[in-house]
Amino acid sequence: ARTPFLDVVDKMPRPGDRVYFYGAALYRHSILLAGSVANPDEVYSHRDHPDKIHIVRTLEVTSPSPPGTSGGPWVDESGRVIGNQSGFVNHKDVSAGIAELGRPDAIRRLLETRKSPVLPTIGCAFEELWTQPAGFINRFPKGTEGLITIPIVNGGQAAKAGLTRESLVVAVDGNTVRYTADGYRILLAKKPGDSLTLKIMDPDRPGKRDVTLTVGEL
């Protein structure tokens, strides 16, 4: 007999599409959660540990995602998998009501290859300049945009190259970056051993400088 399984959607759902999770929310059985797709575009976030930082691509769904839901599938109204519950957006310890899902293309690739992907790293994550305190933003010329290298792994590629929590990346491999997705998209297209050139601005200092890093492997 064939083992029952759920199909994975062939294309990304659209904003507002209704989706559902059925599982052990808050470690109770048979809980049905309903939500809607909040953003069909690639959303990037990081999971940081003392010695490494994972950059992940997610699909965002407007819905609570309490403990116990991790690892379960979200499905559309036809029962097709649109993502795998992997996290949630929160402010401190309070959920913002946005669930983060592993994307269907990543699920399909795993099913086809049966292999974990090789993930590139430069030993730091990115935060957009506009999210930083006003006093810090004002240390750069008016109108400056870019990505701050936060957080940084001690002993990682970025730290060894002299980057700090105040280093501002304004371009990656010659491409202007304003949003975290701009930088992460270029990084995740790299393979370990490739080079990556960051154009850096330092607060309270004129001019820009290039820093070239060798991409590592997680």
CSV table of C-alpha atoms in Angstrom, one decimal:
chain,number,residue,atom,x,y,z
A,1,ALA,CA,0.0,0.0,0.0
A,2,ARG,CA,1.2,3.5,-0.8
A,3,THR,CA,2.0,5.8,2.1
A,4,PRO,CA,-0.4,8.8,2.2
A,5,PHE,CA,1.2,12.1,1.3
A,6,LEU,CA,0.4,15.7,0.6
A,7,ASP,CA,1.2,17.3,-2.7
A,8,VAL,CA,3.4,20.5,-2.8
A,9,VAL,CA,2.0,23.5,-4.7
A,10,ASP,CA,3.4,24.1,-8.2
A,11,LYS,CA,3.5,27.9,-7.8
A,12,MET,CA,3.7,30.4,-5.0
A,13,PRO,CA,0.4,31.4,-3.4
A,14,ARG,CA,-0.8,35.0,-3.7
A,15,PRO,CA,-1.2,37.7,-1.0
A,16,GLY,CA,-4.5,37.1,0.8
A,17,ASP,CA,-4.8,33.4,-0.1
A,18,ARG,CA,-6.3,31.5,2.8
A,19,VAL,CA,-4.0,28.8,4.3
A,20,TYR,CA,-4.3,26.3,7.2
A,21,PHE,CA,-2.2,24.5,9.7
A,22,TYR,CA,-3.5,21.4,11.5
A,23,GLY,CA,-1.4,20.0,14.4
A,24,ALA,CA,-0.2,20.3,18.0
A,25,ALA,CA,-0.3,24.0,18.7
A,26,LEU,CA,0.7,24.6,22.3
A,27,TYR,CA,1.2,20.9,22.5
A,28,ARG,CA,-2.5,20.1,22.2
A,29,HIS,CA,-3.8,17.7,19.7
A,30,SER,CA,-5.9,18.5,16.6
A,31,ILE,CA,-5.7,22.3,16.6
A,32,LEU,CA,-6.6,24.0,13.4
A,33,LEU,CA,-5.0,27.4,12.7
A,34,ALA,CA,-6.1,29.6,9.8
A,35,GLY,CA,-4.2,32.4,8.2
A,36,SER,CA,-3.5,34.2,5.0
A,37,VAL,CA,-0.4,34.8,2.9
A,38,ALA,CA,1.1,38.1,3.9
A,39,ASN,CA,4.0,38.4,1.5
A,40,PRO,CA,4.7,36.1,-1.5
A,41,ASP,CA,8.1,37.6,-2.1
A,42,GLU,CA,11.3,36.1,-0.7
A,43,VAL,CA,11.7,37.2,2.9
A,44,TYR,CA,15.1,36.8,4.5
A,45,SER,CA,15.9,36.5,8.2
A,46,HIS,CA,18.8,35.1,10.2
A,47,ARG,CA,19.2,32.7,13.1
A,48,ASP,CA,22.3,33.5,15.0
A,49,HIS,CA,24.3,31.2,17.3
A,50,PRO,CA,27.5,31.9,19.2
A,51,ASP,CA,29.7,30.6,16.4
A,52,LYS,CA,27.5,30.8,13.2
A,53,ILE,CA,24.7,32.6,11.6
A,54,HIS,CA,22.1,31.0,9.3
A,55,ILE,CA,20.4,33.0,6.6
A,56,VAL,CA,17.0,31.6,5.7
A,57,ARG,CA,14.4,32.3,3.0
A,58,THR,CA,10.9,32.3,4.3
A,59,LEU,CA,7.3,32.8,3.3
A,60,GLU,CA,5.3,35.0,5.7
A,61,VAL,CA,1.7,34.1,6.7
A,62,THR,CA,-0.5,36.2,8.9
A,63,SER,CA,-1.3,33.9,11.8
A,64,PRO,CA,-0.2,32.9,15.3
A,65,SER,CA,2.4,30.3,15.4
A,66,PRO,CA,2.6,29.1,19.0
A,67,PRO,CA,5.1,26.5,20.3
A,68,GLY,CA,4.3,23.0,19.1
A,69,THR,CA,3.6,24.1,15.5
A,70,SER,CA,7.3,23.9,14.3
A,71,GLY,CA,7.9,21.4,11.6
A,72,GLY,CA,4.2,21.1,10.6
A,73,PRO,CA,2.9,21.8,7.1
A,74,TRP,CA,0.7,24.7,6.1
A,75,VAL,CA,-1.7,23.9,3.3
A,76,ASP,CA,-4.0,25.7,0.8
A,77,GLU,CA,-7.7,25.1,0.5
A,78,SER,CA,-7.0,22.1,-1.7
A,79,GLY,CA,-4.8,20.5,0.9
A,80,ARG,CA,-1.5,21.2,-1.0
A,81,VAL,CA,1.6,22.1,1.1
A,82,ILE,CA,2.5,25.8,0.7
A,83,GLY,CA,5.2,25.8,3.4
A,84,ASN,CA,6.7,24.2,6.5
A,85,GLN,CA,6.3,26.0,9.8
A,86,SER,CA,9.8,27.2,10.9
A,87,GLY,CA,9.5,30.3,13.1
A,88,PHE,CA,7.6,33.5,13.8
A,89,VAL,CA,8.1,37.2,13.9
A,90,ASN,CA,8.2,38.6,17.4
A,91,HIS,CA,9.1,41.7,19.4
A,92,LYS,CA,11.1,40.5,22.4
A,93,ASP,CA,8.9,37.7,23.7
A,94,VAL,CA,5.7,38.8,22.1
A,95,SER,CA,4.5,37.3,18.8
A,96,ALA,CA,3.6,39.8,16.1
A,97,GLY,CA,1.2,37.4,14.6
A,98,ILE,CA,3.3,36.6,11.5
A,99,ALA,CA,4.4,33.0,10.9
A,100,GLU,CA,7.5,32.2,9.0
A,101,LEU,CA,7.4,29.1,6.7
A,102,GLY,CA,10.0,27.2,4.8
A,103,ARG,CA,9.2,27.9,1.1
A,104,PRO,CA,7.6,25.3,-1.2
A,105,ASP,CA,10.5,25.4,-3.7
A,106,ALA,CA,12.9,24.5,-0.9
A,107,ILE,CA,10.6,21.6,0.1
A,108,ARG,CA,10.5,20.3,-3.4
A,109,ARG,CA,14.2,20.5,-3.9
A,110,LEU,CA,14.8,18.5,-0.7
A,111,LEU,CA,12.3,15.9,-1.8
A,112,GLU,CA,14.1,15.6,-5.2
A,113,THR,CA,17.7,15.6,-4.0
A,114,ARG,CA,17.3,14.1,-0.5
A,115,LYS,CA,20.3,16.3,0.4
A,116,SER,CA,20.7,19.3,2.7
A,117,PRO,CA,21.9,22.4,0.8
A,118,VAL,CA,25.3,23.8,1.2
A,119,LEU,CA,24.8,27.3,2.8
A,120,PRO,CA,27.3,30.1,2.2
A,121,THR,CA,28.4,32.5,5.0
A,122,ILE,CA,30.6,35.5,5.6
A,123,GLY,CA,30.2,35.4,9.4
A,124,CYS,CA,27.7,38.2,9.7
A,125,ALA,CA,24.1,39.1,9.1
A,126,PHE,CA,22.6,42.4,7.8
A,127,GLU,CA,20.3,45.0,9.3
A,128,GLU,CA,18.9,48.0,7.3
A,129,LEU,CA,20.4,51.3,8.3
A,130,TRP,CA,17.0,53.0,8.7
A,131,THR,CA,16.1,50.5,11.6
A,132,GLN,CA,19.0,51.8,13.7
A,133,PRO,CA,18.9,54.6,16.3
A,134,ALA,CA,18.6,58.1,14.9
A,135,GLY,CA,21.9,59.1,16.6
A,136,PHE,CA,23.8,56.4,14.7
A,137,ILE,CA,22.1,57.2,11.4
A,138,ASN,CA,23.0,60.8,11.7
A,139,ARG,CA,26.7,59.9,11.8
A,140,PHE,CA,26.5,59.2,8.1
A,141,PRO,CA,25.8,61.8,5.3
A,142,LYS,CA,22.2,62.7,4.9
A,143,GLY,CA,20.3,60.3,2.6
A,144,THR,CA,22.8,57.4,3.1
A,145,GLU,CA,21.2,53.9,2.7
A,146,GLY,CA,22.7,50.5,3.2
A,147,LEU,CA,23.1,47.5,5.5
A,148,ILE,CA,24.8,47.3,8.9
A,149,THR,CA,26.8,44.2,9.6
A,150,ILE,CA,24.9,43.0,12.6
A,151,PRO,CA,25.4,40.5,14.2
A,152,ILE,CA,29.0,39.5,13.6
A,153,VAL,CA,30.5,36.1,14.6
A,154,ASN,CA,33.7,36.3,16.6
A,155,GLY,CA,36.5,35.0,14.5
A,156,GLY,CA,34.3,34.8,11.3
A,157,GLN,CA,35.2,36.2,7.9
A,158,ALA,CA,33.7,39.6,8.5
A,159,ALA,CA,35.3,40.1,11.9
A,160,LYS,CA,38.7,39.0,10.5
A,161,ALA,CA,38.4,41.6,7.8
A,162,GLY,CA,37.9,44.4,10.4
A,163,LEU,CA,34.2,44.9,10.0
A,164,THR,CA,32.2,45.8,13.1
A,165,ARG,CA,28.7,46.4,14.3
A,166,GLU,CA,29.1,50.0,12.9
A,167,SER,CA,30.2,49.0,9.3
A,168,LEU,CA,27.8,50.1,6.6
A,169,VAL,CA,27.6,48.0,3.4
A,170,VAL,CA,26.4,50.2,0.5
A,171,ALA,CA,27.2,47.8,-2.3
A,172,VAL,CA,27.8,44.1,-2.8
A,173,ASP,CA,29.8,43.0,-5.8
A,174,GLY,CA,29.1,46.4,-7.4
A,175,ASN,CA,25.4,46.2,-6.7
A,176,THR,CA,23.8,48.9,-4.6
A,177,VAL,CA,22.0,47.5,-1.5
A,178,ARG,CA,19.2,49.2,0.4
A,179,TYR,CA,17.3,46.2,1.9
A,180,THR,CA,18.5,43.0,3.5
A,181,ALA,CA,17.1,41.0,0.6
A,182,ASP,CA,19.4,42.9,-1.7
A,183,GLY,CA,22.5,41.6,0.1
A,184,TYR,CA,21.3,38.2,1.1
A,185,ARG,CA,20.2,37.4,-2.5
A,186,ILE,CA,23.7,37.9,-3.7
A,187,LEU,CA,25.3,36.1,-0.8
A,188,LEU,CA,23.1,33.0,-1.1
A,189,ALA,CA,23.9,32.7,-4.8
A,190,LYS,CA,27.6,32.2,-3.9
A,191,LYS,CA,29.4,28.9,-3.3
A,192,PRO,CA,32.0,28.3,-0.5
A,193,GLY,CA,35.4,29.5,-1.8
A,194,ASP,CA,33.9,32.3,-4.0
A,195,SER,CA,34.8,35.9,-3.3
A,196,LEU,CA,32.4,38.6,-2.2
A,197,THR,CA,33.3,42.3,-2.3
A,198,LEU,CA,31.6,44.7,0.0
A,199,LYS,CA,31.8,48.5,-0.4
A,200,ILE,CA,31.9,49.9,3.2
A,201,MET,CA,31.3,53.2,4.8
A,202,ASP,CA,32.4,53.9,8.4
A,203,PRO,CA,30.5,56.4,10.6
A,204,ASP,CA,32.1,59.8,11.1
A,205,ARG,CA,34.6,59.1,8.3
A,206,PRO,CA,34.6,60.3,4.7
A,207,GLY,CA,34.8,58.1,1.7
A,208,LYS,CA,34.2,54.4,1.0
A,209,ARG,CA,36.4,51.4,0.9
A,210,ASP,CA,36.3,47.9,-0.6
A,211,VAL,CA,36.5,44.8,1.5
A,212,THR,CA,36.8,41.4,-0.2
A,213,LEU,CA,35.9,38.3,1.7
A,214,THR,CA,36.1,34.6,0.9
A,215,VAL,CA,32.7,32.9,1.3
A,216,GLY,CA,32.7,30.1,3.9
A,217,GLU,CA,30.4,27.1,4.4
A,218,LEU,CA,27.9,26.4,7.2
